[in-house]
Amino acid sequence: MDHANLIVGIGGAAGDGVASAGNTLALAVARQGQGVYAYNSYQSVIRGGHSWLRLRVSAQKPLNHGDQIDALIALNQDTLDRHLQELGSGGVALYNSAKIKPSYEPPQGVQLCPLPVPELAPSSKELPVMQNTVAVGAMLRLMGLDFAGLESVISTTFAKKPKVVASNVAAAKAGFDYAGAHFQPLPRQLKPTSQKWALVTGNEVLAMSAAMADCKFYCAYPMSPASAILHWMAAHAKQLGICVRQVEDEISVINMTIGANHAGVRGMCATSGGGFALMTEAIGMAGIMETPVVAINVMRAGPSTGVPTKTEQGDLNQVFGASQGDYPRIIVAPISIPDCFAVIQDAFFLADRYQCPVLVISDLLISEGNETVDPAVFEHIREIDRGETILPSANGELPATNGEPYLRFKNTESGISPRAVPGVPGHLYVAATDEHDEDGVLISDIYTDPVRRKKMVDKRARKMSTVLEHLPPPLFSGPADAEVTLVGWGSTWGVLTEAVERLNAAGITTNHLHVRYLVPFQVREVQKLLGRSRRIIIVENNQSGQFARHLRAETGIAANGHIRKYDGEPFEPKHIVAGVQDILNGKAEIVNVLSTEPGWRTDHPSGTSADWKGRLSGIARAATH
Amino acid sequence: MTTLTAATPRKLEVKDFKADVPPDWCPGCGDFGVLNVLQKACAELEIPPHELLVVSGIGCSSNLPGFFRSYGVHSLHGRALAFATGAKLANHRLTVIVTGGDGDGYGIGLNHFIQAMRRNINLTYIVMNNEIYGLTTGQVSPTSEPGMVTKSTPMGNLEQMLNPLALALASGCGYIARGFSGDPKHLQKLYMDGIQYPGFALIDVFSPCVTFNKQNTYHWFRDHVYRLEDKGHDPTNFHAAMDRAIEWGAKIPIGLFYRNPNPRPSLDKLDPALQGEPLVLKPRGLTAEQRRALVEEFM
Ligand SMILES: Cc1ncc(C[n+]2csc(CCOP(=O)(O)OP(=O)(O)O)c2C)c(N)n1
Ligand code: SF4
Ligand SMILES: [Mg+2]
């Protein structure tokens, strides 16, 4: 990247306020035109817990959380002990000198920045989190940014408590000034820009996009990492007129949501793999009843309860396999936090047009990750097009008919039939999960009729034939005649984009294909793009290569190499670069990446790397054992 | 309950609620009575068929919407209440009636049954309780009597019966009744009251399965049931209702067990998003100003 790009690590135990310190810093830099990408890695294996948030900041929007740190804010002793060694020359480590002392010599060229918090913020005696405010103020100064951004963030955060604003601003300013007087600024300085940013999580974007797409019904059963969608919806329900319900289980969730859609509103629901498993029977119901519904699976590491706070792309097979039988459905995976917006806009359009389930696959990285997004992205709303839905009118008027009897499941050329919803006069029918004829009458029991059964399966299947026309093409970038083609889907887009840059810079010509729509699969485009590839390497956050199998099933194309990861942590660019090198060197065909490296301490399961040799050369090494 | 529209100019009759498809239940099945009486009740209540949504699960009894002329949904086994709840919240002007069997509602769908009562969603739930799984050819049900021999309990049922009425009382249900498909006049009154009740209404109906339940036959029910009304039961008295609900032996009560004299507001009256027009009639999308304000929260 051309612009200065800094990665700040903030660590502490649960309750130390890691996330809120990160959020304050992120907002403060965003208000000065800096792009941010943040990833919070929770640890639950150590006494007291360890929460480790990495915040990458740059005027040029960062696409991932990177793979090294330049600055450290240690909120407890444990964090300083763990992460001090990860800093390189020019790096800084900030900590409250009244509580924390380095346990070992810092790496060469690393600046220790002890902050005498009790002197800088007298209120810290009663309010220990004041140390966070002091540190954030100091960090801002070392980055080269102005104090005004932070002051405005504190003012909005505590808008209702002027006293708290005053004490926090004073503490932050004291940290800011102290850093200016006592420490060397970071070697790469950030410059304020006029760009405006919205700081969002993927879950917030999924929820907000749905609201903007006229989603009027949302229900859920809490499950990480999807719960924040429910929280956003509940917080905005009254203001936006959305019916938001928490109900007894995910079976109820999906059935209610389909019920609401059946009655004519746009409804959505979201869960993670375990809840999605409970939803699958009803997803098939929406298929045979031809009811639109948007359902999101935010993947976490599975199977079963798995690792609730860790990310994975392991539910692809589950989503493909949702429900028995054949039925039309659309499956899409957003590739980034901002992409969640467009995906949901499109999902509602497609669900209404094709009267079928649209299944959206997100993951913990996207859904709980934090990123600055250009607010202009949120202006790209899709015109609300209800397709062939016939809705009731407020005055109970009869919709125009051509005198023919209404057939809810009319066997049309497109397979799409006009869908009247309850309340519309003159269009009575029964929507059944049993196989039924065009008029909705069952043909499943005593009326069994092979000809009509096949006709109805064909009618529904035919809907899928025109979906491809409405889908954006798969993303492809990089030189056409590259030595390596990286193929990914979902949340790996940002990491792959950076890895491709680094590989090309290192002389390994690389291009990148990223798939959003998994069903229907853009077979022709993908075959054409991959047909020219010399070496195809598939990158995915799971153990068995679920996407690789799908690609092969759809296109007949088998990859030459695989980079996989299933340790709970997301990929970092260096993992991809090292994995490609290993594959090219013939070391392995499948590279299983682990977020630890040589030099990793056994008491240091922080998901971060400890061997930093050569990391500034642009190509980091990754363990592939 | 809503106003009539242009589509229903004349007085409604039973035939307005009869679908073109004749019921395919076994001759003598109790569900015929349940259907006929429901058609009468809806005609008498003048509910326009297009403003009536009848939702069922899966089972012999759950085939009812196919024989009833209105908007209908034949959903999944056990999920009718969940589906109907979503539909009612999307358009709370609809009159929503849920029909199904004992297996559907008290077995696989039990959680939804309890939660729907607790939630007090304004719909009427009619359970055709034949104390057996009919459609799957005669296995034990949660309401089968102890000792009952069925295909899946050849040595006799080892489990206790589930008591839907006591469960309903405990779950906050405001209208609780039991009818018998062999006593249609009595049943119709319960339906009409239940449909007009402003909250969740349960009507459990003894609806004999003549094919697979040779124990709880019409004859058996006639011998056992008595009308609560004939015994001076006070349906506004919760504790008296509980006493009657747990009665099961030589005599079994039917009729209105409980009607909350001070009905709790139903969910649609409480949810802020549902005030005024139903969701389905609300203006589409958000205004540019609303959208801008949402984005600004993140800046
Ligand atoms: C998930 C699921 N499990 C099992 C079945 C099979 N099944 C259909 S109807 C039924 C029981 C029906 O009993 P009840 O609800 O009492 O209705 P009845 O036929 O007695 O009227 C069962 C087990 C199903 N359709 N779906
Ligand atoms: S099997 Fe029993 S419940 Fe089913 S239709 Fe026949 S008599 Fe009725
Ligand atoms: Mg039954």
Short mmCIF file of N, CA and C in Angstrom, two decimals, chain A residues 285-413:
data_model
loop_
_atom_site.label_atom_id
_atom_site.label_comp_id
_atom_site.label_asym_id
_atom_site.label_seq_id
_atom_site.Cartn_x
_atom_site.Cartn_y
_atom_site.Cartn_z
N MET A 285 -39.84 -25.94 2.72
CA MET A 285 -41.25 -25.53 2.63
C MET A 285 -41.37 -24.27 1.77
N ALA A 286 -40.49 -23.29 2.03
CA ALA A 286 -40.53 -22.08 1.21
C ALA A 286 -40.28 -22.44 -0.25
N GLY A 287 -39.46 -23.47 -0.47
CA GLY A 287 -39.18 -23.92 -1.84
C GLY A 287 -40.42 -24.44 -2.53
N ILE A 288 -41.15 -25.34 -1.88
CA ILE A 288 -42.30 -25.96 -2.56
C ILE A 288 -43.52 -25.05 -2.53
N MET A 289 -43.62 -24.21 -1.49
CA MET A 289 -44.75 -23.27 -1.43
C MET A 289 -44.48 -22.03 -2.28
N GLU A 290 -43.26 -21.89 -2.71
CA GLU A 290 -42.84 -20.76 -3.52
C GLU A 290 -43.06 -19.44 -2.78
N THR A 291 -42.58 -19.44 -1.55
CA THR A 291 -42.65 -18.24 -0.71
C THR A 291 -41.25 -17.63 -0.62
N PRO A 292 -41.14 -16.34 -0.86
CA PRO A 292 -39.82 -15.73 -0.71
C PRO A 292 -39.39 -15.70 0.75
N VAL A 293 -38.11 -15.87 0.99
CA VAL A 293 -37.58 -15.67 2.34
C VAL A 293 -36.07 -15.49 2.23
N VAL A 294 -35.54 -14.58 3.07
CA VAL A 294 -34.09 -14.38 3.12
C VAL A 294 -33.61 -14.90 4.48
N ALA A 295 -32.72 -15.88 4.46
CA ALA A 295 -32.19 -16.46 5.70
C ALA A 295 -30.67 -16.41 5.66
N ILE A 296 -30.10 -15.94 6.77
CA ILE A 296 -28.65 -15.77 6.83
C ILE A 296 -28.05 -16.81 7.77
N ASN A 297 -26.99 -17.44 7.34
CA ASN A 297 -26.19 -18.30 8.22
C ASN A 297 -24.85 -17.61 8.44
N VAL A 298 -24.62 -17.13 9.66
CA VAL A 298 -23.32 -16.55 9.99
C VAL A 298 -22.46 -17.67 10.56
N MET A 299 -21.50 -18.12 9.78
CA MET A 299 -20.75 -19.32 10.17
C MET A 299 -19.78 -19.04 11.32
N ARG A 300 -19.71 -20.01 12.21
CA ARG A 300 -18.66 -20.04 13.21
C ARG A 300 -18.02 -21.42 13.11
N ALA A 301 -16.93 -21.64 13.85
CA ALA A 301 -16.25 -22.92 13.70
C ALA A 301 -17.11 -24.04 14.25
N GLY A 302 -17.37 -25.06 13.42
CA GLY A 302 -18.23 -26.17 13.81
C GLY A 302 -17.41 -27.43 13.95
N PRO A 303 -18.03 -28.59 14.01
CA PRO A 303 -19.48 -28.82 14.01
C PRO A 303 -20.07 -28.65 15.41
N SER A 304 -21.37 -28.88 15.50
CA SER A 304 -22.09 -28.78 16.77
C SER A 304 -21.82 -27.42 17.42
N THR A 305 -21.64 -27.37 18.70
CA THR A 305 -21.40 -26.07 19.34
C THR A 305 -20.07 -25.49 18.86
N GLY A 306 -19.12 -26.36 18.54
CA GLY A 306 -17.89 -25.93 17.90
C GLY A 306 -17.15 -24.89 18.71
N VAL A 307 -16.69 -23.85 18.04
CA VAL A 307 -15.99 -22.76 18.71
C VAL A 307 -16.80 -21.49 18.45
N PRO A 308 -17.69 -21.15 19.37
CA PRO A 308 -18.66 -20.09 19.09
C PRO A 308 -18.06 -18.73 18.77
N THR A 309 -16.85 -18.46 19.25
CA THR A 309 -16.28 -17.13 19.03
C THR A 309 -15.21 -17.14 17.95
N LYS A 310 -15.19 -18.20 17.15
CA LYS A 310 -14.14 -18.29 16.12
C LYS A 310 -14.74 -18.42 14.73
N THR A 311 -13.96 -18.01 13.76
CA THR A 311 -14.49 -17.95 12.41
C THR A 311 -14.14 -19.21 11.61
N GLU A 312 -14.97 -19.51 10.64
CA GLU A 312 -14.72 -20.63 9.74
C GLU A 312 -15.66 -20.50 8.53
N GLN A 313 -15.26 -21.17 7.45
CA GLN A 313 -16.13 -21.26 6.27
C GLN A 313 -16.52 -22.71 6.09
N GLY A 314 -17.07 -23.28 7.14
CA GLY A 314 -17.28 -24.72 7.14
C GLY A 314 -18.71 -25.17 6.91
N ASP A 315 -19.63 -24.24 6.66
CA ASP A 315 -21.04 -24.62 6.57
C ASP A 315 -21.57 -24.66 5.13
N LEU A 316 -20.65 -24.64 4.19
CA LEU A 316 -21.10 -24.62 2.79
C LEU A 316 -21.93 -25.87 2.47
N ASN A 317 -21.40 -27.02 2.85
CA ASN A 317 -22.14 -28.26 2.57
C ASN A 317 -23.50 -28.25 3.26
N GLN A 318 -23.52 -27.71 4.46
CA GLN A 318 -24.78 -27.65 5.20
C GLN A 318 -25.81 -26.82 4.45
N VAL A 319 -25.38 -25.67 3.97
CA VAL A 319 -26.33 -24.79 3.28
C VAL A 319 -26.77 -25.43 1.96
N PHE A 320 -25.83 -26.03 1.25
CA PHE A 320 -26.22 -26.75 0.02
C PHE A 320 -27.24 -27.82 0.34
N GLY A 321 -27.04 -28.47 1.46
CA GLY A 321 -27.87 -29.63 1.79
C GLY A 321 -29.14 -29.29 2.54
N ALA A 322 -29.40 -28.00 2.75
CA ALA A 322 -30.59 -27.61 3.52
C ALA A 322 -31.84 -28.12 2.83
N SER A 323 -32.59 -28.93 3.51
CA SER A 323 -33.86 -29.51 3.08
C SER A 323 -33.68 -30.71 2.14
N GLN A 324 -34.64 -31.59 2.27
CA GLN A 324 -34.71 -32.76 1.39
C GLN A 324 -35.29 -32.36 0.04
N GLY A 325 -35.00 -33.14 -0.96
CA GLY A 325 -35.62 -32.94 -2.27
C GLY A 325 -34.94 -31.85 -3.08
N ASP A 326 -35.43 -31.69 -4.30
CA ASP A 326 -34.92 -30.66 -5.20
C ASP A 326 -35.85 -29.46 -5.17
N TYR A 327 -35.30 -28.30 -5.05
CA TYR A 327 -36.13 -27.10 -5.06
C TYR A 327 -35.25 -25.91 -5.42
N PRO A 328 -35.85 -24.90 -6.01
CA PRO A 328 -35.04 -23.75 -6.41
C PRO A 328 -34.65 -22.91 -5.20
N ARG A 329 -33.42 -22.52 -5.13
CA ARG A 329 -32.97 -21.60 -4.09
C ARG A 329 -31.71 -20.93 -4.59
N ILE A 330 -31.41 -19.81 -3.97
CA ILE A 330 -30.25 -19.02 -4.36
C ILE A 330 -29.35 -18.93 -3.14
N ILE A 331 -28.06 -19.16 -3.35
CA ILE A 331 -27.12 -19.12 -2.22
C ILE A 331 -25.99 -18.14 -2.56
N VAL A 332 -25.81 -17.18 -1.67
CA VAL A 332 -24.82 -16.13 -1.94
C VAL A 332 -24.00 -15.86 -0.68
N ALA A 333 -22.72 -15.56 -0.89
CA ALA A 333 -21.85 -15.24 0.25
C ALA A 333 -21.22 -13.87 0.01
N PRO A 334 -21.51 -12.89 0.88
CA PRO A 334 -20.84 -11.60 0.74
C PRO A 334 -19.33 -11.76 0.90
N ILE A 335 -18.57 -10.92 0.21
CA ILE A 335 -17.12 -11.07 0.23
C ILE A 335 -16.45 -10.11 1.20
N SER A 336 -17.22 -9.18 1.74
CA SER A 336 -16.63 -8.20 2.65
C SER A 336 -17.74 -7.54 3.44
N ILE A 337 -17.36 -6.73 4.40
CA ILE A 337 -18.37 -6.03 5.19
C ILE A 337 -19.22 -5.11 4.31
N PRO A 338 -18.62 -4.24 3.49
CA PRO A 338 -19.49 -3.39 2.65
C PRO A 338 -20.32 -4.21 1.65
N ASP A 339 -19.80 -5.34 1.22
CA ASP A 339 -20.56 -6.15 0.25
C ASP A 339 -21.84 -6.70 0.86
N CYS A 340 -21.90 -6.80 2.18
CA CYS A 340 -23.13 -7.26 2.83
C CYS A 340 -24.31 -6.39 2.41
N PHE A 341 -24.03 -5.13 2.16
CA PHE A 341 -25.12 -4.22 1.80
C PHE A 341 -25.75 -4.62 0.47
N ALA A 342 -24.91 -4.74 -0.55
CA ALA A 342 -25.44 -5.07 -1.88
C ALA A 342 -26.05 -6.47 -1.89
N VAL A 343 -25.44 -7.39 -1.17
CA VAL A 343 -25.93 -8.77 -1.17
C VAL A 343 -27.36 -8.82 -0.62
N ILE A 344 -27.63 -8.09 0.45
CA ILE A 344 -28.98 -8.11 1.02
C ILE A 344 -29.98 -7.39 0.11
N GLN A 345 -29.54 -6.27 -0.48
CA GLN A 345 -30.42 -5.60 -1.44
C GLN A 345 -30.83 -6.57 -2.55
N ASP A 346 -29.84 -7.28 -3.08
CA ASP A 346 -30.10 -8.23 -4.16
C ASP A 346 -30.92 -9.43 -3.66
N ALA A 347 -30.63 -9.86 -2.43
CA ALA A 347 -31.30 -11.05 -1.90
C ALA A 347 -32.82 -10.85 -1.85
N PHE A 348 -33.25 -9.68 -1.38
CA PHE A 348 -34.69 -9.43 -1.30
C PHE A 348 -35.31 -9.34 -2.69
N PHE A 349 -34.59 -8.72 -3.59
CA PHE A 349 -35.08 -8.64 -4.97
C PHE A 349 -35.26 -10.03 -5.55
N LEU A 350 -34.24 -10.86 -5.40
CA LEU A 350 -34.27 -12.21 -5.99
C LEU A 350 -35.33 -13.07 -5.32
N ALA A 351 -35.45 -12.96 -3.98
CA ALA A 351 -36.44 -13.78 -3.27
C ALA A 351 -37.84 -13.46 -3.78
N ASP A 352 -38.13 -12.17 -3.94
CA ASP A 352 -39.46 -11.78 -4.41
C ASP A 352 -39.68 -12.19 -5.87
N ARG A 353 -38.66 -11.96 -6.67
CA ARG A 353 -38.83 -12.24 -8.10
C ARG A 353 -39.01 -13.74 -8.34
N TYR A 354 -38.19 -14.54 -7.65
CA TYR A 354 -38.21 -15.98 -7.91
C TYR A 354 -39.03 -16.76 -6.90
N GLN A 355 -39.60 -16.07 -5.91
CA GLN A 355 -40.47 -16.72 -4.93
C GLN A 355 -39.80 -17.98 -4.39
N CYS A 356 -38.63 -17.77 -3.83
CA CYS A 356 -37.87 -18.92 -3.32
C CYS A 356 -36.97 -18.44 -2.19
N PRO A 357 -36.38 -19.38 -1.43
CA PRO A 357 -35.45 -18.96 -0.39
C PRO A 357 -34.16 -18.41 -0.98
N VAL A 358 -33.67 -17.35 -0.39
CA VAL A 358 -32.32 -16.87 -0.71
C VAL A 358 -31.51 -17.03 0.57
N LEU A 359 -30.49 -17.84 0.50
CA LEU A 359 -29.69 -18.17 1.66
C LEU A 359 -28.37 -17.41 1.58
N VAL A 360 -28.11 -16.64 2.62
CA VAL A 360 -26.93 -15.78 2.63
C VAL A 360 -25.94 -16.38 3.62
N ILE A 361 -24.70 -16.57 3.17
CA ILE A 361 -23.69 -17.16 4.05
C ILE A 361 -22.66 -16.10 4.42
N SER A 362 -22.70 -15.70 5.68
CA SER A 362 -21.67 -14.80 6.19
C SER A 362 -20.80 -15.63 7.14
N ASP A 363 -19.84 -15.00 7.77
CA ASP A 363 -19.07 -15.71 8.80
C ASP A 363 -18.69 -14.72 9.89
N LEU A 364 -18.10 -15.25 10.94
CA LEU A 364 -17.77 -14.41 12.09
C LEU A 364 -16.86 -13.26 11.68
N LEU A 365 -15.93 -13.52 10.79
CA LEU A 365 -14.99 -12.48 10.39
C LEU A 365 -15.72 -11.28 9.79
N ILE A 366 -16.64 -11.55 8.90
CA ILE A 366 -17.40 -10.46 8.27
C ILE A 366 -18.39 -9.87 9.26
N SER A 367 -19.12 -10.73 9.95
CA SER A 367 -20.25 -10.27 10.75
C SER A 367 -19.82 -9.51 11.99
N GLU A 368 -18.73 -9.94 12.62
CA GLU A 368 -18.29 -9.25 13.83
C GLU A 368 -17.10 -8.36 13.58
N GLY A 369 -16.51 -8.46 12.39
CA GLY A 369 -15.41 -7.56 12.04
C GLY A 369 -15.92 -6.14 11.92
N ASN A 370 -15.00 -5.21 12.13
CA ASN A 370 -15.34 -3.79 12.10
C ASN A 370 -14.58 -3.14 10.98
N GLU A 371 -15.25 -2.32 10.21
CA GLU A 371 -14.56 -1.72 9.08
C GLU A 371 -15.17 -0.36 8.79
N THR A 372 -14.34 0.53 8.27
CA THR A 372 -14.90 1.79 7.79
C THR A 372 -15.39 1.58 6.38
N VAL A 373 -16.56 2.11 6.11
CA VAL A 373 -17.15 1.99 4.78
C VAL A 373 -17.52 3.39 4.31
N ASP A 374 -17.23 3.67 3.06
CA ASP A 374 -17.63 4.94 2.46
C ASP A 374 -19.16 5.02 2.53
N PRO A 375 -19.70 6.05 3.18
CA PRO A 375 -21.18 6.09 3.33
C PRO A 375 -21.90 6.08 1.99
N ALA A 376 -21.21 6.43 0.93
CA ALA A 376 -21.84 6.40 -0.40
C ALA A 376 -22.29 4.99 -0.76
N VAL A 377 -21.61 3.98 -0.20
CA VAL A 377 -21.99 2.57 -0.46
C VAL A 377 -23.44 2.34 -0.07
N PHE A 378 -23.86 3.01 1.01
CA PHE A 378 -25.20 2.77 1.54
C PHE A 378 -26.28 3.56 0.79
N GLU A 379 -25.85 4.28 -0.21
CA GLU A 379 -26.85 4.96 -1.05
C GLU A 379 -27.29 4.08 -2.21
N HIS A 380 -26.54 3.00 -2.44
CA HIS A 380 -26.88 2.13 -3.58
C HIS A 380 -28.01 1.19 -3.20
N ILE A 381 -29.19 1.76 -2.96
CA ILE A 381 -30.31 0.88 -2.63
C ILE A 381 -31.01 0.49 -3.92
N ARG A 382 -31.48 -0.72 -3.91
CA ARG A 382 -32.17 -1.25 -5.06
C ARG A 382 -33.63 -0.83 -4.98
N GLU A 383 -34.17 -0.42 -6.07
CA GLU A 383 -35.59 -0.06 -6.09
C GLU A 383 -36.39 -1.27 -5.61
N ILE A 384 -37.39 -1.03 -4.77
CA ILE A 384 -38.14 -2.16 -4.22
C ILE A 384 -39.08 -2.71 -5.29
N ASP A 385 -38.77 -3.90 -5.72
CA ASP A 385 -39.51 -4.54 -6.81
C ASP A 385 -40.05 -5.85 -6.25
N ARG A 386 -41.37 -5.91 -6.08
CA ARG A 386 -41.95 -7.10 -5.45
C ARG A 386 -42.24 -8.20 -6.46
N GLY A 387 -41.77 -8.04 -7.68
CA GLY A 387 -41.98 -9.09 -8.68
C GLY A 387 -43.45 -9.27 -8.95
N GLU A 388 -43.90 -10.54 -8.99
CA GLU A 388 -45.31 -10.79 -9.35
C GLU A 388 -46.19 -10.98 -8.12
N THR A 389 -45.86 -10.26 -7.06
CA THR A 389 -46.67 -10.35 -5.85
C THR A 389 -47.94 -9.52 -6.02
N ILE A 390 -49.07 -10.08 -5.63
CA ILE A 390 -50.33 -9.32 -5.63
C ILE A 390 -50.68 -9.03 -4.17
N LEU A 391 -50.58 -7.76 -3.81
CA LEU A 391 -50.77 -7.38 -2.41
C LEU A 391 -52.16 -6.83 -2.17
N PRO A 392 -52.65 -6.94 -0.93
CA PRO A 392 -53.96 -6.33 -0.63
C PRO A 392 -53.85 -4.82 -0.70
N SER A 393 -54.95 -4.17 -1.02
CA SER A 393 -54.92 -2.72 -1.00
C SER A 393 -55.67 -2.25 0.24
N ALA A 394 -55.36 -1.03 0.65
CA ALA A 394 -55.91 -0.53 1.91
C ALA A 394 -57.43 -0.47 1.86
N ASN A 395 -58.01 -0.21 0.68
CA ASN A 395 -59.47 -0.06 0.60
C ASN A 395 -60.17 -1.36 0.20
N GLY A 396 -59.43 -2.48 0.19
CA GLY A 396 -60.05 -3.76 -0.09
C GLY A 396 -60.48 -3.95 -1.53
N GLU A 397 -59.88 -3.17 -2.43
CA GLU A 397 -60.27 -3.27 -3.84
C GLU A 397 -59.85 -4.60 -4.44
N LEU A 398 -60.61 -5.01 -5.43
CA LEU A 398 -60.34 -6.25 -6.13
C LEU A 398 -59.26 -5.98 -7.19
N PRO A 399 -58.16 -6.75 -7.19
CA PRO A 399 -57.19 -6.54 -8.26
C PRO A 399 -57.77 -7.00 -9.60
N ALA A 400 -57.32 -6.38 -10.66
CA ALA A 400 -57.84 -6.71 -11.99
C ALA A 400 -57.51 -8.16 -12.34
N THR A 401 -58.46 -8.89 -12.84
CA THR A 401 -58.19 -10.24 -13.34
C THR A 401 -58.72 -10.29 -14.76
N ASN A 402 -58.24 -11.25 -15.54
CA ASN A 402 -58.71 -11.33 -16.92
C ASN A 402 -59.89 -12.29 -17.05
N GLY A 403 -60.54 -12.52 -15.92
CA GLY A 403 -61.73 -13.37 -15.96
C GLY A 403 -61.42 -14.85 -15.80
N GLU A 404 -60.14 -15.23 -15.98
CA GLU A 404 -59.79 -16.64 -15.80
C GLU A 404 -59.68 -16.94 -14.31
N PRO A 405 -59.91 -18.19 -13.95
CA PRO A 405 -59.73 -18.52 -12.54
C PRO A 405 -58.26 -18.33 -12.15
N TYR A 406 -58.06 -17.88 -10.93
CA TYR A 406 -56.70 -17.63 -10.47
C TYR A 406 -56.00 -18.94 -10.13
N LEU A 407 -54.84 -19.14 -10.70
CA LEU A 407 -54.03 -20.31 -10.38
C LEU A 407 -52.76 -19.84 -9.69
N ARG A 408 -52.67 -20.07 -8.40
CA ARG A 408 -51.50 -19.60 -7.67
C ARG A 408 -50.20 -20.17 -8.23
N PHE A 409 -50.24 -21.43 -8.65
CA PHE A 409 -48.99 -22.07 -9.09
C PHE A 409 -49.02 -22.31 -10.60
N LYS A 410 -49.53 -21.31 -11.30
CA LYS A 410 -49.71 -21.42 -12.75
C LYS A 410 -48.42 -21.84 -13.43
N ASN A 411 -48.56 -22.78 -14.33
CA ASN A 411 -47.40 -23.36 -15.02
C ASN A 411 -46.95 -22.44 -16.16
N THR A 412 -46.26 -21.38 -15.81
CA THR A 412 -45.85 -20.39 -16.80
C THR A 412 -44.53 -20.79 -17.45
N GLU A 413 -44.22 -20.07 -18.51
CA GLU A 413 -42.97 -20.34 -19.23
C GLU A 413 -41.75 -20.10 -18.33
#
